[in-house]
């Protein structure tokens, strides 16, 4: 019997060779290239193998005879989306304690691959996975990159770094006990090959411990993603030089206090440090009451992809009563503060990125990203082009891979999606992406 690894290897070789000889031409659609200027009408994108070869318009560039011509007439063509805050180790189940006890044996082969596949089919070709067991994170990321399984390209943090793991979470939450220990934990992650460092509860560490974690990460060229739920987490993050902040935070408090706003502006004024990045992750909170009162949406089966029936049933049972979930009891009081906080950040010159916390209770990888875009644009009035760049150009830049992905530019990987209609006018068309191409291969 052929071993599974050998079979995978043969399949991937076959995939690569058929891709390399393949030329595709996306012809006719309106192209948003990710840089932010006026879309290109009647566009042509030539893909050769995994990469984008040429970008232009009908009549100005030649379509090779041997190209597979794919009509994008009537469609918006844009770079594959990024979601900068996902949790592939969870799938919307409402009880974390139960999940963490029950499903870790399935993380590597079932749960995390299913999440990554669901993201991809939603048009998310890249995602930052913030917090999961180390070995599993690396294995799933690499299996996707090697073409063994379908999924969004993952950039993984591995375990959360924090003062103390919550009981029963030691496998994916690493505690820091002293400066040397902090450095040691970061070094271990760096040597294992993570793509960034995720820190939470940094207000519970000593200032020296947190600074050591940040400095050690930077020594290894790893950026630090910092939780910002509590005021002191934000202050510490800004002081220590964290590279990205997560969530609008501050619970039901109405707005960021003045001293924090002053610190943020001090930071955004210093161009030498580059932009200050923030993933507000608002949709889960913003849409909670709607979801609670209109739970039909939860029956959309897009989130079943890759999950065994037993797991689906288990998740369904756990979310049968959206109104009773402890996780969301305070959410109605937080909802009205989200827009204020986002506007404060925008006014201060922060660069916002799309991130969703997908995987948290009732928030599925197949649906979260477009919902975040929808809330930004349709509820908060953020410019749709800004929102799209927050899900394409900026994430690729933050991740240090702007030379390879993030825009539709010759020489970059062909990570491209297309959707029927005008996305700049109706952003929630992204709910149902019609075409997904990742590294030149068509998945949808
Ligand atoms: Zn999160």
CSV table of C-alpha atoms and ligand atoms in Angstrom, one decimal:
chain,number,residue,atom,x,y,z
A,1,UNK,CA,0.0,0.0,0.0
A,2,UNK,CA,1.3,3.4,-0.9
A,3,UNK,CA,2.1,5.5,2.2
A,4,UNK,CA,0.1,8.6,2.8
A,5,UNK,CA,3.2,10.8,2.7
A,6,UNK,CA,4.2,9.4,-0.6
A,7,UNK,CA,0.8,9.8,-2.0
A,8,UNK,CA,0.7,13.4,-0.9
A,9,UNK,CA,4.2,14.0,-2.4
A,10,UNK,CA,3.1,12.6,-5.8
A,11,UNK,CA,-0.1,14.6,-5.7
A,12,UNK,CA,1.7,17.8,-4.9
A,13,UNK,CA,4.4,17.2,-7.6
A,14,UNK,CA,1.6,16.6,-10.0
A,15,UNK,CA,-0.2,19.8,-8.8
A,16,UNK,CA,2.9,21.9,-9.1
A,17,UNK,CA,3.8,20.6,-12.6
A,18,UNK,CA,0.3,21.1,-13.9
A,19,UNK,CA,0.3,24.6,-12.4
A,20,UNK,CA,3.6,25.6,-13.8
A,21,UNK,CA,2.6,24.8,-17.3
A,22,UNK,CA,-0.7,26.5,-16.9
A,23,UNK,CA,-1.5,30.1,-18.0
A,24,UNK,CA,-4.7,31.7,-17.0
A,25,UNK,CA,-6.2,34.9,-18.2
A,26,UNK,CA,-8.8,36.7,-16.1
A,27,UNK,CA,-10.6,38.9,-18.5
A,28,UNK,CA,-13.1,41.7,-18.3
A,29,UNK,CA,-13.7,42.5,-14.6
A,30,UNK,CA,-13.1,45.6,-12.6
A,31,UNK,CA,-9.8,45.3,-10.9
A,32,UNK,CA,-9.0,46.6,-7.4
A,33,UNK,CA,-5.3,46.0,-7.2
A,34,UNK,CA,-4.9,46.7,-3.5
A,35,UNK,CA,-2.9,50.0,-3.8
A,36,UNK,CA,-6.0,52.1,-3.3
A,37,UNK,CA,-6.3,54.0,-6.6
A,38,UNK,CA,-9.3,54.0,-9.0
A,39,UNK,CA,-10.2,50.5,-10.1
A,40,UNK,CA,-9.1,49.3,-13.5
A,41,UNK,CA,-12.1,48.7,-15.8
A,42,UNK,CA,-12.1,45.9,-18.4
A,43,UNK,CA,-9.0,44.4,-16.7
A,44,UNK,CA,-6.9,41.6,-17.8
A,45,UNK,CA,-4.7,39.6,-15.3
A,46,UNK,CA,-2.4,37.0,-16.8
A,47,UNK,CA,-1.3,34.2,-14.4
A,48,UNK,CA,1.5,32.0,-15.2
A,49,UNK,CA,2.0,29.1,-12.8
A,50,UNK,CA,1.8,30.4,-9.3
A,51,UNK,CA,2.6,34.0,-10.1
A,52,UNK,CA,1.0,37.0,-11.7
A,53,UNK,CA,2.6,37.7,-15.1
A,54,UNK,CA,0.9,40.8,-16.4
A,55,UNK,CA,-1.8,43.2,-15.4
A,56,UNK,CA,-3.6,45.5,-17.9
A,57,UNK,CA,-6.7,46.1,-19.8
A,58,UNK,CA,-8.5,44.5,-22.8
A,59,UNK,CA,-6.9,45.7,-26.0
A,60,UNK,CA,-3.6,46.9,-24.4
A,61,UNK,CA,-2.1,43.5,-23.5
A,62,UNK,CA,-2.0,40.3,-25.4
A,63,UNK,CA,-3.6,37.2,-24.1
A,64,UNK,CA,-1.4,34.2,-24.8
A,65,UNK,CA,-2.9,31.6,-27.2
A,66,UNK,CA,-2.5,28.8,-24.8
A,67,UNK,CA,-4.1,30.6,-21.9
A,68,UNK,CA,-7.2,29.3,-20.2
A,69,UNK,CA,-9.5,32.4,-20.5
A,70,UNK,CA,-11.7,33.0,-17.5
A,71,UNK,CA,-14.3,35.7,-17.9
A,72,UNK,CA,-14.6,38.1,-15.1
A,73,UNK,CA,-17.2,40.3,-16.9
A,74,UNK,CA,-19.5,41.9,-14.4
A,75,UNK,CA,-17.2,41.0,-11.5
A,76,UNK,CA,-14.9,42.8,-9.1
A,77,UNK,CA,-11.4,41.2,-9.1
A,78,UNK,CA,-9.3,41.8,-6.0
A,79,UNK,CA,-6.4,40.4,-4.0
A,80,UNK,CA,-7.2,37.4,-1.9
A,81,UNK,CA,-8.3,38.7,1.5
A,82,UNK,CA,-6.4,38.5,4.7
A,83,UNK,CA,-7.8,37.9,8.2
A,84,UNK,CA,-5.2,39.1,10.7
A,85,UNK,CA,-6.9,37.5,13.8
A,86,UNK,CA,-8.2,34.0,13.6
A,87,UNK,CA,-8.1,31.0,15.9
A,88,UNK,CA,-8.0,27.8,13.8
A,89,UNK,CA,-8.0,25.6,16.9
A,90,UNK,CA,-11.6,26.6,17.7
A,91,UNK,CA,-14.7,26.4,15.5
A,92,UNK,CA,-17.5,28.5,17.2
A,93,UNK,CA,-18.2,26.1,20.1
A,94,UNK,CA,-19.5,28.1,23.1
A,95,UNK,CA,-17.7,26.2,25.9
A,96,UNK,CA,-13.9,26.7,25.8
A,97,UNK,CA,-13.2,24.6,28.9
A,98,UNK,CA,-15.0,21.7,27.4
A,99,UNK,CA,-13.4,22.2,24.0
A,100,UNK,CA,-9.9,22.4,25.4
A,101,UNK,CA,-10.5,19.1,27.2
A,102,UNK,CA,-12.1,17.3,24.4
A,103,UNK,CA,-10.6,18.3,21.0
A,104,UNK,CA,-6.8,18.8,21.2
A,105,UNK,CA,-6.2,15.2,19.8
A,106,UNK,CA,-8.1,16.4,16.7
A,107,UNK,CA,-6.5,19.8,16.3
A,108,UNK,CA,-3.7,18.9,13.9
A,109,UNK,CA,-5.5,16.5,11.5
A,110,UNK,CA,-9.1,17.7,11.6
A,111,UNK,CA,-10.0,21.0,13.4
A,112,UNK,CA,-7.2,23.3,12.3
A,113,UNK,CA,-7.2,22.1,8.7
A,114,UNK,CA,-11.0,22.5,8.5
A,115,UNK,CA,-10.7,26.1,9.8
A,116,UNK,CA,-8.0,26.9,7.2
A,117,UNK,CA,-10.0,25.3,4.4
A,118,UNK,CA,-13.1,27.3,5.4
A,119,UNK,CA,-11.2,30.5,5.4
A,120,UNK,CA,-9.9,29.8,1.9
A,121,UNK,CA,-13.4,29.1,0.5
A,122,UNK,CA,-14.5,32.4,2.0
A,123,UNK,CA,-11.9,34.2,-0.1
A,124,UNK,CA,-9.4,34.5,2.7
A,125,UNK,CA,-6.1,33.4,1.1
A,126,UNK,CA,-3.9,34.4,4.1
A,127,UNK,CA,-4.6,34.5,7.8
A,128,UNK,CA,-2.7,35.2,11.0
A,129,UNK,CA,-3.4,32.4,13.5
A,130,UNK,CA,-3.0,33.8,17.0
A,131,UNK,CA,-2.8,31.2,19.7
A,132,UNK,CA,-2.6,27.4,19.3
A,133,UNK,CA,-0.3,24.5,20.3
A,134,UNK,CA,3.1,24.9,18.8
A,135,UNK,CA,3.7,21.6,17.0
A,136,UNK,CA,0.2,21.6,15.5
A,137,UNK,CA,0.5,25.2,14.3
A,138,UNK,CA,3.7,24.6,12.5
A,139,UNK,CA,2.5,21.3,11.0
A,140,UNK,CA,-0.7,22.6,9.7
A,141,UNK,CA,0.9,25.7,8.3
A,142,UNK,CA,3.6,23.7,6.5
A,143,UNK,CA,1.1,21.1,5.2
A,144,UNK,CA,-0.8,23.9,3.5
A,145,UNK,CA,2.4,25.5,2.2
A,146,UNK,CA,3.5,22.2,0.8
A,147,UNK,CA,0.3,21.7,-1.0
A,148,UNK,CA,-0.7,18.6,1.0
A,149,UNK,CA,-4.0,20.1,2.2
A,150,UNK,CA,-6.1,23.1,1.0
A,151,UNK,CA,-6.2,26.1,3.1
A,152,UNK,CA,-5.4,29.8,3.6
A,153,UNK,CA,-1.7,30.5,3.9
A,154,UNK,CA,-1.2,30.7,7.7
A,155,UNK,CA,1.1,32.9,9.6
A,156,UNK,CA,1.2,31.4,13.1
A,157,UNK,CA,2.1,32.6,16.5
A,158,UNK,CA,2.0,29.2,18.2
A,159,UNK,CA,1.2,29.4,21.9
A,160,UNK,CA,0.1,32.6,23.6
A,161,UNK,CA,2.8,34.1,25.8
A,162,UNK,CA,1.3,35.4,29.1
A,163,UNK,CA,2.0,35.6,32.8
A,164,UNK,CA,0.2,32.4,33.7
A,165,UNK,CA,-1.7,29.9,31.6
A,166,UNK,CA,-5.3,29.4,32.6
A,167,UNK,CA,-5.7,25.9,34.1
A,168,UNK,CA,-6.0,23.2,31.4
A,169,UNK,CA,-4.6,25.4,28.7
A,170,UNK,CA,-0.8,24.8,29.2
A,171,UNK,CA,-0.4,23.3,25.8
A,172,UNK,CA,-1.2,26.6,24.0
A,173,UNK,CA,-0.6,29.2,26.7
A,174,UNK,CA,2.9,29.5,28.0
A,175,UNK,CA,3.6,31.3,31.2
A,176,UNK,CA,6.5,33.7,31.8
A,177,UNK,CA,8.2,33.5,35.2
A,178,UNK,CA,10.9,36.1,35.2
A,179,UNK,CA,12.9,37.9,32.5
A,180,UNK,CA,15.1,35.0,31.5
A,181,UNK,CA,12.1,32.7,31.3
A,182,UNK,CA,10.4,35.2,29.0
A,183,UNK,CA,13.4,35.3,26.7
A,184,UNK,CA,13.7,31.5,26.8
A,185,UNK,CA,10.1,30.9,25.8
A,186,UNK,CA,10.4,33.4,22.9
A,187,UNK,CA,13.6,31.7,21.7
A,188,UNK,CA,11.9,28.3,21.8
A,189,UNK,CA,9.1,29.7,19.6
A,190,UNK,CA,11.5,31.4,17.2
A,191,UNK,CA,13.6,28.2,16.8
A,192,UNK,CA,10.4,26.2,16.1
A,193,UNK,CA,9.8,28.7,13.2
A,194,UNK,CA,6.7,30.7,14.3
A,195,UNK,CA,5.9,33.8,12.2
A,196,UNK,CA,5.0,36.2,15.1
A,197,UNK,CA,4.6,36.3,18.9
A,198,UNK,CA,1.2,36.7,20.5
A,199,UNK,CA,1.1,38.2,24.0
A,200,UNK,CA,-1.9,38.5,26.3
A,201,UNK,CA,-2.3,39.7,29.9
A,202,UNK,CA,1.0,41.7,29.6
A,203,UNK,CA,-0.4,43.9,32.4
A,204,UNK,CA,0.1,41.0,34.7
A,205,UNK,CA,3.7,40.5,33.8
A,206,UNK,CA,6.4,42.8,35.3
A,207,UNK,CA,7.4,45.6,33.0
A,208,UNK,CA,10.8,43.9,32.7
A,209,UNK,CA,9.3,40.5,31.8
A,210,UNK,CA,7.2,42.0,29.0
A,211,UNK,CA,10.0,44.2,27.7
A,212,UNK,CA,12.2,41.1,27.6
A,213,UNK,CA,9.6,39.2,25.6
A,214,UNK,CA,9.3,42.1,23.1
A,215,UNK,CA,13.0,42.6,22.8
A,216,UNK,CA,13.8,38.9,22.3
A,217,UNK,CA,11.1,38.6,19.7
A,218,UNK,CA,12.6,41.6,17.8
A,219,UNK,CA,16.0,40.1,18.0
A,220,UNK,CA,14.7,37.2,16.0
A,221,UNK,CA,12.9,39.5,13.6
A,222,UNK,CA,9.5,38.4,15.0
A,223,UNK,CA,6.8,41.0,15.4
A,224,UNK,CA,4.7,41.1,18.6
A,225,UNK,CA,1.0,41.1,18.6
A,226,UNK,CA,-0.4,42.4,21.8
A,227,UNK,CA,-3.8,42.0,23.3
A,228,UNK,CA,-5.4,45.3,24.3
A,229,UNK,CA,-8.5,44.5,26.4
A,230,UNK,CA,-7.4,46.5,29.5
A,231,UNK,CA,-6.1,50.0,29.6
A,232,UNK,CA,-2.8,48.9,31.2
A,233,UNK,CA,-2.3,46.3,28.5
A,234,UNK,CA,-2.4,49.1,25.9
A,235,UNK,CA,-0.1,51.4,27.8
A,236,UNK,CA,2.4,48.6,28.4
A,237,UNK,CA,2.1,47.5,24.7
A,238,UNK,CA,2.9,51.0,23.5
A,239,UNK,CA,5.7,51.6,25.9
A,240,UNK,CA,7.4,48.3,25.2
A,241,UNK,CA,7.1,48.6,21.4
A,242,UNK,CA,4.5,46.0,20.5
A,243,UNK,CA,3.9,45.9,16.7
A,244,UNK,CA,0.1,45.3,16.5
A,245,UNK,CA,-2.8,45.7,19.0
A,246,UNK,CA,-5.8,43.5,19.1
A,247,UNK,CA,-9.5,44.3,19.9
A,248,UNK,CA,-11.0,47.7,20.6
A,249,UNK,CA,-11.0,46.6,24.3
A,250,UNK,CA,-11.9,48.5,27.4
A,251,UNK,CA,-15.1,46.5,27.8
A,252,UNK,CA,-18.1,48.7,28.2
A,253,UNK,CA,-16.1,51.8,29.0
A,254,UNK,CA,-17.3,54.5,26.4
A,255,UNK,CA,-13.9,55.5,25.0
A,256,UNK,CA,-10.1,55.4,25.2
A,257,UNK,CA,-9.0,57.7,28.0
A,258,UNK,CA,-7.0,60.8,27.2
A,259,UNK,CA,-3.6,59.6,28.4
A,260,UNK,CA,-3.9,56.5,26.1
A,261,UNK,CA,-4.9,58.7,23.2
A,262,UNK,CA,-1.9,60.9,23.8
A,263,UNK,CA,0.4,57.9,23.8
A,264,UNK,CA,-1.1,56.6,20.6
A,265,UNK,CA,-0.6,60.0,18.9
A,266,UNK,CA,2.9,60.3,20.1
A,267,UNK,CA,3.5,56.9,18.5
A,268,UNK,CA,1.8,57.6,15.2
A,269,UNK,CA,3.7,60.9,14.9
A,270,UNK,CA,7.0,59.0,14.9
A,271,UNK,CA,7.3,57.9,11.3
A,272,UNK,CA,10.6,56.2,11.9
A,273,UNK,CA,8.7,53.4,13.7
A,274,UNK,CA,6.4,52.9,10.7
A,275,UNK,CA,2.6,52.9,11.1
A,276,UNK,CA,0.9,51.8,14.3
A,277,UNK,CA,-1.3,48.8,13.4
A,278,UNK,CA,-4.5,47.7,15.2
A,279,UNK,CA,-7.1,45.0,14.5
A,280,UNK,CA,-10.2,46.2,16.2
A,281,UNK,CA,-12.1,42.8,15.7
A,282,UNK,CA,-15.6,44.3,16.1
A,283,UNK,CA,-18.0,42.2,14.1
A,284,UNK,CA,-18.5,39.4,16.7
A,285,UNK,CA,-19.5,41.9,19.3
A,286,UNK,CA,-21.4,44.2,16.9
A,287,UNK,CA,-23.5,41.5,15.4
A,288,UNK,CA,-24.2,39.5,18.6
A,289,UNK,CA,-27.7,40.8,19.3
A,290,UNK,CA,-28.7,40.4,15.6
A,291,UNK,CA,-27.4,36.9,15.7
A,292,UNK,CA,-29.2,36.2,19.0
A,293,UNK,CA,-32.5,37.4,17.6
A,294,UNK,CA,-32.0,36.0,14.1
A,295,UNK,CA,-30.2,32.6,14.6
A,296,UNK,CA,-31.2,31.3,11.2
A,297,UNK,CA,-27.7,32.5,10.1
A,298,UNK,CA,-26.1,29.8,12.3
A,299,UNK,CA,-27.7,27.1,10.1
A,300,UNK,CA,-25.7,28.2,7.1
A,301,UNK,CA,-23.7,25.0,6.6
A,302,UNK,CA,-20.5,26.7,5.2
A,303,UNK,CA,-18.9,26.1,8.6
A,304,UNK,CA,-19.4,22.4,8.4
A,305,UNK,CA,-16.7,22.0,5.8
A,306,UNK,CA,-14.0,19.5,6.9
A,307,UNK,CA,-15.6,18.8,10.3
A,308,UNK,CA,-16.9,15.3,11.2
A,309,UNK,CA,-20.7,15.1,11.9
A,310,UNK,CA,-20.0,14.4,15.6
A,311,UNK,CA,-18.2,17.7,16.0
A,312,UNK,CA,-20.8,19.6,14.0
A,313,UNK,CA,-23.5,18.2,16.3
A,314,UNK,CA,-21.5,19.1,19.3
A,315,UNK,CA,-21.0,22.7,18.2
A,316,UNK,CA,-24.7,23.1,17.2
A,317,UNK,CA,-25.8,21.9,20.6
A,318,UNK,CA,-23.5,24.3,22.3
A,319,UNK,CA,-24.9,27.3,20.4
A,320,UNK,CA,-28.6,26.3,20.6
A,321,UNK,CA,-29.3,29.2,22.9
A,322,UNK,CA,-27.4,32.2,21.7
A,323,UNK,CA,-29.1,34.3,24.4
A,324,UNK,CA,-27.7,32.2,27.3
A,325,UNK,CA,-24.0,32.3,26.5
A,326,UNK,CA,-22.0,33.8,29.3
A,327,UNK,CA,-19.4,35.0,26.8
A,328,UNK,CA,-21.8,37.6,25.4
A,329,UNK,CA,-23.8,38.8,28.4
A,330,UNK,CA,-22.0,42.1,28.5
A,331,UNK,CA,-21.9,42.5,24.8
A,332,UNK,CA,-25.0,44.7,24.4
A,333,UNK,CA,-23.3,47.3,26.7
A,334,UNK,CA,-20.1,47.1,24.7
A,335,UNK,CA,-21.7,47.5,21.3
A,336,UNK,CA,-22.4,51.2,21.3
A,337,UNK,CA,-18.7,51.9,22.3
A,338,UNK,CA,-17.2,50.1,19.3
A,339,UNK,CA,-17.8,52.8,16.8
A,340,UNK,CA,-16.4,55.5,19.1
A,341,UNK,CA,-13.3,53.6,19.8
A,342,UNK,CA,-12.7,52.8,16.1
A,343,UNK,CA,-13.1,56.4,15.2
A,344,UNK,CA,-10.7,57.5,18.0
A,345,UNK,CA,-8.1,55.2,16.5
A,346,UNK,CA,-8.7,56.3,13.0
A,347,UNK,CA,-8.5,60.0,14.0
A,348,UNK,CA,-5.2,59.3,15.8
A,349,UNK,CA,-3.7,58.0,12.5
A,350,UNK,CA,-3.7,54.3,13.4
A,351,UNK,CA,-3.7,51.9,10.5
A,352,UNK,CA,-6.6,49.4,11.1
A,353,UNK,CA,-6.4,45.9,9.8
A,354,UNK,CA,-9.2,43.4,9.3
A,355,UNK,CA,-9.1,40.7,11.9
A,356,UNK,CA,-12.1,38.9,13.4
A,357,UNK,CA,-11.3,36.5,16.2
A,358,UNK,CA,-13.0,33.9,14.1
A,359,UNK,CA,-13.5,30.6,15.9
A,360,UNK,CA,-14.9,32.2,19.1
A,361,UNK,CA,-18.5,31.2,20.1
A,362,UNK,CA,-20.9,31.4,17.0
A,363,UNK,CA,-18.2,33.0,14.9
A,364,UNK,CA,-17.3,30.7,12.0
A,365,UNK,CA,-14.2,30.9,9.8
A,366,UNK,CA,-16.4,30.7,6.8
A,367,UNK,CA,-18.3,33.9,7.6
A,368,UNK,CA,-16.4,36.2,9.9
A,369,UNK,CA,-14.2,38.1,7.5
A,370,UNK,CA,-16.8,39.6,5.2
A,371,UNK,CA,-18.9,40.5,8.3
A,372,UNK,CA,-16.1,42.5,9.7
A,373,UNK,CA,-15.8,44.4,6.4
A,374,UNK,CA,-19.5,44.9,6.3
A,375,UNK,CA,-19.6,46.4,9.8
A,376,UNK,CA,-16.7,48.8,9.1
A,377,UNK,CA,-18.3,50.0,5.8
A,378,UNK,CA,-22.0,49.8,6.3
A,379,UNK,CA,-22.3,50.5,10.0
A,380,UNK,CA,-19.3,52.7,10.8
A,381,UNK,CA,-19.1,54.5,7.4
A,382,UNK,CA,-15.4,53.6,6.7
A,383,UNK,CA,-14.4,54.0,3.1
A,384,UNK,CA,-14.7,50.6,1.4
A,385,UNK,CA,-11.3,51.0,-0.3
A,386,UNK,CA,-9.7,51.6,3.1
A,387,UNK,CA,-11.4,48.5,4.4
A,388,UNK,CA,-10.2,46.4,1.4
A,389,UNK,CA,-6.7,47.6,1.8
A,390,UNK,CA,-7.0,46.7,5.5
A,391,UNK,CA,-7.6,43.2,4.3
A,392,UNK,CA,-5.0,43.0,1.6
A,393,UNK,CA,-2.1,45.5,1.3
A,394,UNK,CA,-1.5,46.4,4.9
A,395,UNK,CA,-1.6,42.8,6.3
A,396,UNK,CA,1.0,41.6,3.7
A,397,UNK,CA,3.2,44.6,4.6
A,398,UNK,CA,2.9,43.9,8.3
A,399,UNK,CA,3.7,40.3,7.8
A,400,UNK,CA,6.8,41.2,5.9
A,401,UNK,CA,5.6,39.5,2.7
A,402,UNK,CA,4.5,42.5,0.7
A,403,UNK,CA,6.9,41.5,-2.1
A,404,UNK,CA,5.0,38.3,-2.6
A,405,UNK,CA,1.3,38.9,-1.9
A,406,UNK,CA,-1.2,41.5,-0.9
A,407,UNK,CA,-1.7,43.3,-4.2
A,408,UNK,CA,-2.3,42.2,-7.8
A,409,UNK,CA,1.1,43.1,-9.2
A,410,UNK,CA,3.2,41.3,-11.8
A,411,UNK,CA,5.7,39.0,-10.0
A,412,UNK,CA,3.6,38.3,-7.0
A,413,UNK,CA,1.8,35.1,-6.1
A,414,UNK,CA,-1.6,34.9,-7.8
A,415,UNK,CA,-3.8,35.1,-4.7
A,416,UNK,CA,-6.9,36.6,-6.3
A,417,UNK,CA,-10.6,36.5,-5.7
A,418,UNK,CA,-13.5,37.6,-7.8
A,419,UNK,CA,-17.1,38.3,-7.0
A,420,UNK,CA,-20.1,39.1,-9.1
A,421,UNK,CA,-21.1,42.8,-8.8
A,422,UNK,CA,-19.5,46.0,-7.5
A,423,UNK,CA,-17.8,45.4,-4.2
A,424,UNK,CA,-17.0,49.1,-3.6
A,425,UNK,CA,-20.7,49.8,-3.7
A,426,UNK,CA,-21.9,46.7,-2.0
A,427,UNK,CA,-19.1,45.3,0.3
A,428,UNK,CA,-21.2,42.5,1.6
A,429,UNK,CA,-21.2,40.8,-1.8
A,430,UNK,CA,-18.0,39.3,-0.3
A,431,UNK,CA,-20.4,37.0,1.7
A,432,UNK,CA,-20.3,34.8,-1.4
A,433,UNK,CA,-17.0,35.0,-3.3
A,434,UNK,CA,-17.4,33.4,-6.7
A,435,UNK,CA,-13.8,32.7,-7.5
A,436,UNK,CA,-10.8,31.9,-5.3
A,437,UNK,CA,-7.3,31.5,-6.7
A,438,UNK,CA,-4.3,30.9,-4.4
A,439,UNK,CA,-0.8,30.6,-5.8
A,440,UNK,CA,-2.3,30.3,-9.2
A,441,UNK,CA,-4.5,27.3,-8.4
A,442,UNK,CA,-8.2,27.7,-8.6
A,443,UNK,CA,-10.1,26.5,-5.5
A,444,UNK,CA,-13.5,27.9,-6.3
B,1,LIG,ZN1,-8.3,36.3,19.6
